[in-house]
CSV table of C-alpha atoms in Angstrom, one decimal:
chain,number,residue,atom,x,y,z
K,1,MET,CA,-31.5,-20.4,7.5
K,2,LYS,CA,-30.8,-24.0,5.6
K,3,PHE,CA,-27.9,-24.1,7.5
K,4,LEU,CA,-29.2,-24.0,11.0
K,5,ALA,CA,-31.8,-26.4,10.4
K,6,LYS,CA,-30.3,-29.2,8.7
K,7,ARG,CA,-26.7,-29.7,9.6
K,8,TYR,CA,-26.9,-28.8,13.3
K,9,ASN,CA,-30.5,-30.7,14.4
K,10,ARG,CA,-29.2,-30.6,18.2
K,11,LEU,CA,-29.0,-26.5,18.0
K,12,LYS,CA,-31.8,-24.5,19.5
K,13,THR,CA,-33.1,-22.8,16.1
K,14,THR,CA,-36.7,-20.9,15.6
K,15,GLU,CA,-39.2,-22.0,13.2
K,16,ARG,CA,-40.3,-17.8,12.4
K,17,LYS,CA,-40.6,-17.4,8.7
K,18,ASP,CA,-38.4,-14.4,9.4
K,19,ARG,CA,-36.0,-15.1,10.9
K,20,MET,CA,-32.7,-13.6,9.3
K,21,ASP,CA,-31.1,-13.5,6.2
K,22,LEU,CA,-27.4,-14.4,5.9
K,23,SER,CA,-27.2,-14.2,2.6
K,24,HIS,CA,-26.2,-10.7,1.9
K,25,GLY,CA,-24.0,-11.4,5.4
K,26,ILE,CA,-24.6,-9.4,8.8
K,27,PRO,CA,-22.4,-7.9,11.3
K,28,VAL,CA,-21.2,-9.9,14.2
K,29,SER,CA,-19.4,-8.7,16.9
K,30,ILE,CA,-16.2,-11.9,17.6
K,31,HIS,CA,-14.3,-13.0,20.7
K,32,LEU,CA,-11.9,-15.5,20.3
K,33,GLU,CA,-9.4,-17.4,23.2
K,34,THR,CA,-6.6,-19.3,21.4
K,35,TYR,CA,-4.6,-21.3,23.6
K,36,VAL,CA,-1.3,-23.3,22.1
K,37,THR,CA,0.7,-25.8,23.7
K,38,GLN,CA,4.5,-26.1,23.1
K,39,GLU,CA,7.6,-27.7,24.5
K,40,GLY,CA,5.2,-28.2,28.2
K,41,GLU,CA,5.1,-24.3,27.7
K,42,THR,CA,1.5,-22.4,27.0
K,43,GLU,CA,0.3,-19.3,25.4
K,44,GLU,CA,-3.0,-17.3,25.5
K,45,HIS,CA,-3.4,-15.0,22.6
K,46,VAL,CA,-7.6,-13.8,23.0
K,47,PHE,CA,-9.1,-11.0,20.6
K,48,ASN,CA,-12.1,-8.9,19.8
K,49,GLU,CA,-12.8,-7.7,16.6
K,50,PRO,CA,-15.5,-6.9,14.6
K,51,GLY,CA,-16.7,-9.6,11.8
K,52,THR,CA,-19.2,-10.5,9.0
K,53,ILE,CA,-21.8,-14.0,9.2
K,54,VAL,CA,-23.0,-15.4,5.7
K,55,GLU,CA,-24.9,-18.2,4.7
K,56,LEU,CA,-23.8,-19.7,1.1
K,57,ASN,CA,-25.2,-22.7,-0.2
K,58,ASP,CA,-25.7,-24.5,3.1
K,59,THR,CA,-22.3,-23.2,4.6
K,60,LEU,CA,-21.7,-20.8,7.4
K,61,TYR,CA,-18.8,-18.3,6.6
K,62,ILE,CA,-17.6,-15.8,9.9
K,63,ARG,CA,-15.6,-13.4,8.3
K,64,TYR,CA,-12.5,-11.3,10.4
K,65,ARG,CA,-9.5,-9.8,11.3
K,66,GLU,CA,-7.1,-11.1,13.1
K,67,ILE,CA,-4.8,-8.0,14.5
K,68,ASN,CA,-2.2,-8.3,16.7
K,69,GLU,CA,-0.7,-4.9,18.0
K,70,LYS,CA,2.1,-6.0,19.6
K,71,GLU,CA,3.1,-8.1,16.4
K,72,HIS,CA,3.0,-5.7,13.9
K,73,THR,CA,0.5,-8.2,12.2
K,74,ASP,CA,-3.7,-8.0,10.2
K,75,TYR,CA,-4.7,-10.9,9.0
K,76,PRO,CA,-7.3,-12.0,7.4
K,77,VAL,CA,-9.5,-15.2,8.6
K,78,THR,CA,-12.3,-17.1,7.4
K,79,LEU,CA,-13.9,-20.5,9.4
K,80,LYS,CA,-16.3,-22.1,6.9
K,81,LEU,CA,-18.5,-24.3,8.7
K,82,ARG,CA,-19.6,-27.0,6.5
K,83,GLY,CA,-23.2,-28.6,6.0
K,84,ASP,CA,-21.0,-32.0,7.0
K,85,GLY,CA,-19.9,-31.0,10.1
K,86,ASP,CA,-16.6,-30.2,9.2
K,87,VAL,CA,-14.8,-26.9,9.6
K,88,GLN,CA,-12.5,-25.5,7.3
K,89,LEU,CA,-10.3,-21.7,8.7
K,90,SER,CA,-8.2,-19.9,6.5
K,91,ARG,CA,-6.0,-18.0,7.6
K,92,GLY,CA,-3.8,-14.3,6.0
K,93,GLY,CA,-4.3,-14.0,2.5
K,94,SER,CA,-3.5,-14.9,-1.5
K,95,ASN,CA,-1.4,-12.0,-0.9
K,96,ASP,CA,-0.1,-12.1,2.0
K,97,ASP,CA,3.6,-14.4,2.3
K,98,MET,CA,2.1,-17.5,5.1
K,99,GLN,CA,-1.4,-18.1,4.6
K,100,LEU,CA,-2.3,-21.6,6.6
K,101,LYS,CA,-5.5,-23.6,5.4
K,102,LEU,CA,-6.3,-25.8,8.5
K,103,HIS,CA,-9.3,-28.6,8.0
K,104,PHE,CA,-11.1,-30.2,11.2
K,105,ALA,CA,-13.2,-32.9,11.5
K,106,ASN,CA,-14.1,-34.6,14.6
K,107,GLU,CA,-11.1,-38.0,15.1
K,108,LYS,CA,-10.1,-37.2,11.5
K,109,ARG,CA,-6.3,-36.9,10.6
K,110,ILE,CA,-6.3,-34.0,7.5
K,111,LEU,CA,-3.4,-33.3,5.8
K,112,THR,CA,-3.2,-29.7,4.3
K,113,GLN,CA,-0.8,-27.0,3.5
K,114,TYR,CA,0.4,-24.2,5.3
K,115,ARG,CA,2.7,-21.4,2.9
K,116,THR,CA,5.6,-19.5,4.7
K,117,PRO,CA,7.9,-17.2,2.8
K,118,TYR,CA,10.6,-20.1,2.7
K,119,GLY,CA,8.1,-22.4,0.3
K,120,MET,CA,4.9,-25.0,1.2
K,121,ILE,CA,5.4,-26.6,4.3
K,122,PRO,CA,2.8,-29.9,4.6
K,123,VAL,CA,1.0,-30.3,7.7
K,124,GLU,CA,-1.7,-32.2,9.4
K,125,THR,CA,-4.5,-32.0,12.0
K,126,ILE,CA,-6.0,-34.2,14.3
K,127,THR,CA,-9.0,-32.6,15.6
K,128,PRO,CA,-10.5,-34.8,19.4
K,129,ARG,CA,-13.0,-32.4,20.2
K,130,LEU,CA,-15.3,-30.4,17.4
K,131,ASP,CA,-18.2,-28.9,18.8
K,132,VAL,CA,-20.1,-25.9,17.0
K,133,ARG,CA,-23.3,-24.4,18.4
K,134,ILE,CA,-25.2,-21.5,17.0
K,135,THR,CA,-29.3,-20.0,17.8
K,136,ASP,CA,-30.9,-17.6,15.5
K,137,ASP,CA,-33.2,-16.1,17.7
K,138,PRO,CA,-30.7,-13.7,18.6
K,139,LEU,CA,-28.2,-14.9,16.5
K,140,ALA,CA,-25.2,-16.0,18.5
K,141,GLY,CA,-22.6,-18.8,18.1
K,142,GLU,CA,-19.5,-20.8,20.0
K,143,ILE,CA,-17.0,-22.9,17.9
K,144,TYR,CA,-14.7,-24.7,19.9
K,145,ILE,CA,-11.6,-27.0,18.9
K,146,GLU,CA,-9.0,-28.7,20.0
K,147,TYR,CA,-6.5,-30.2,17.6
K,148,GLN,CA,-2.8,-30.9,17.3
K,149,LEU,CA,-0.4,-30.1,14.6
K,150,PHE,CA,2.3,-31.9,12.7
K,151,ALA,CA,4.6,-31.0,10.2
K,152,ASN,CA,7.0,-33.8,8.8
K,153,GLY,CA,5.5,-36.7,11.5
K,154,GLU,CA,6.5,-34.6,14.5
K,155,THR,CA,4.3,-33.2,16.6
K,156,LEU,CA,3.9,-28.9,16.3
K,157,GLY,CA,1.5,-28.2,19.7
K,158,ASN,CA,-2.2,-29.4,21.0
K,159,TYR,CA,-4.4,-25.7,20.2
K,160,ARG,CA,-7.4,-24.6,21.5
K,161,MET,CA,-10.0,-22.6,19.9
K,162,ARG,CA,-12.8,-20.9,21.4
K,163,LEU,CA,-14.8,-18.4,19.0
K,164,LEU,CA,-17.6,-17.1,20.3
K,165,PHE,CA,-20.0,-14.3,18.1
K,166,HIS,CA,-23.3,-12.5,18.3
K,167,ALA,CA,-25.0,-10.0,16.7
């Protein structure tokens, strides 16, 4: 797993030649916790879903479906763990009315777009904390992101996301 050895040198990886080949994808179990704080109120959402992890060109992709039975929603989600340490999150498919693509980089403000039924809305993220920990023996990991979301210069909320996965 070139990605693990190259980018996350602080991570525990094995040097065995029989490491898992992620180029074709491996099934994983996903546990996701999100916390959204808006106007002093915090909401918590927890998801436990099956997913896959695949490595392509020194980038890891974690894919799963975020299913909310209460709200009758089912969105495809992809987390892209780039070799430079940045993380990109895509929520919603290209055919969905709503599609959110966020880019996270420690201590950086990044502009992106949020597609809604009413058109595109420019949004920005500031990421005060971004931690990625992955092991490959056994294959498991944790992604923790704290970020602020802005639209038109106004704070939409403070967000925390913790994703755990294991094969």
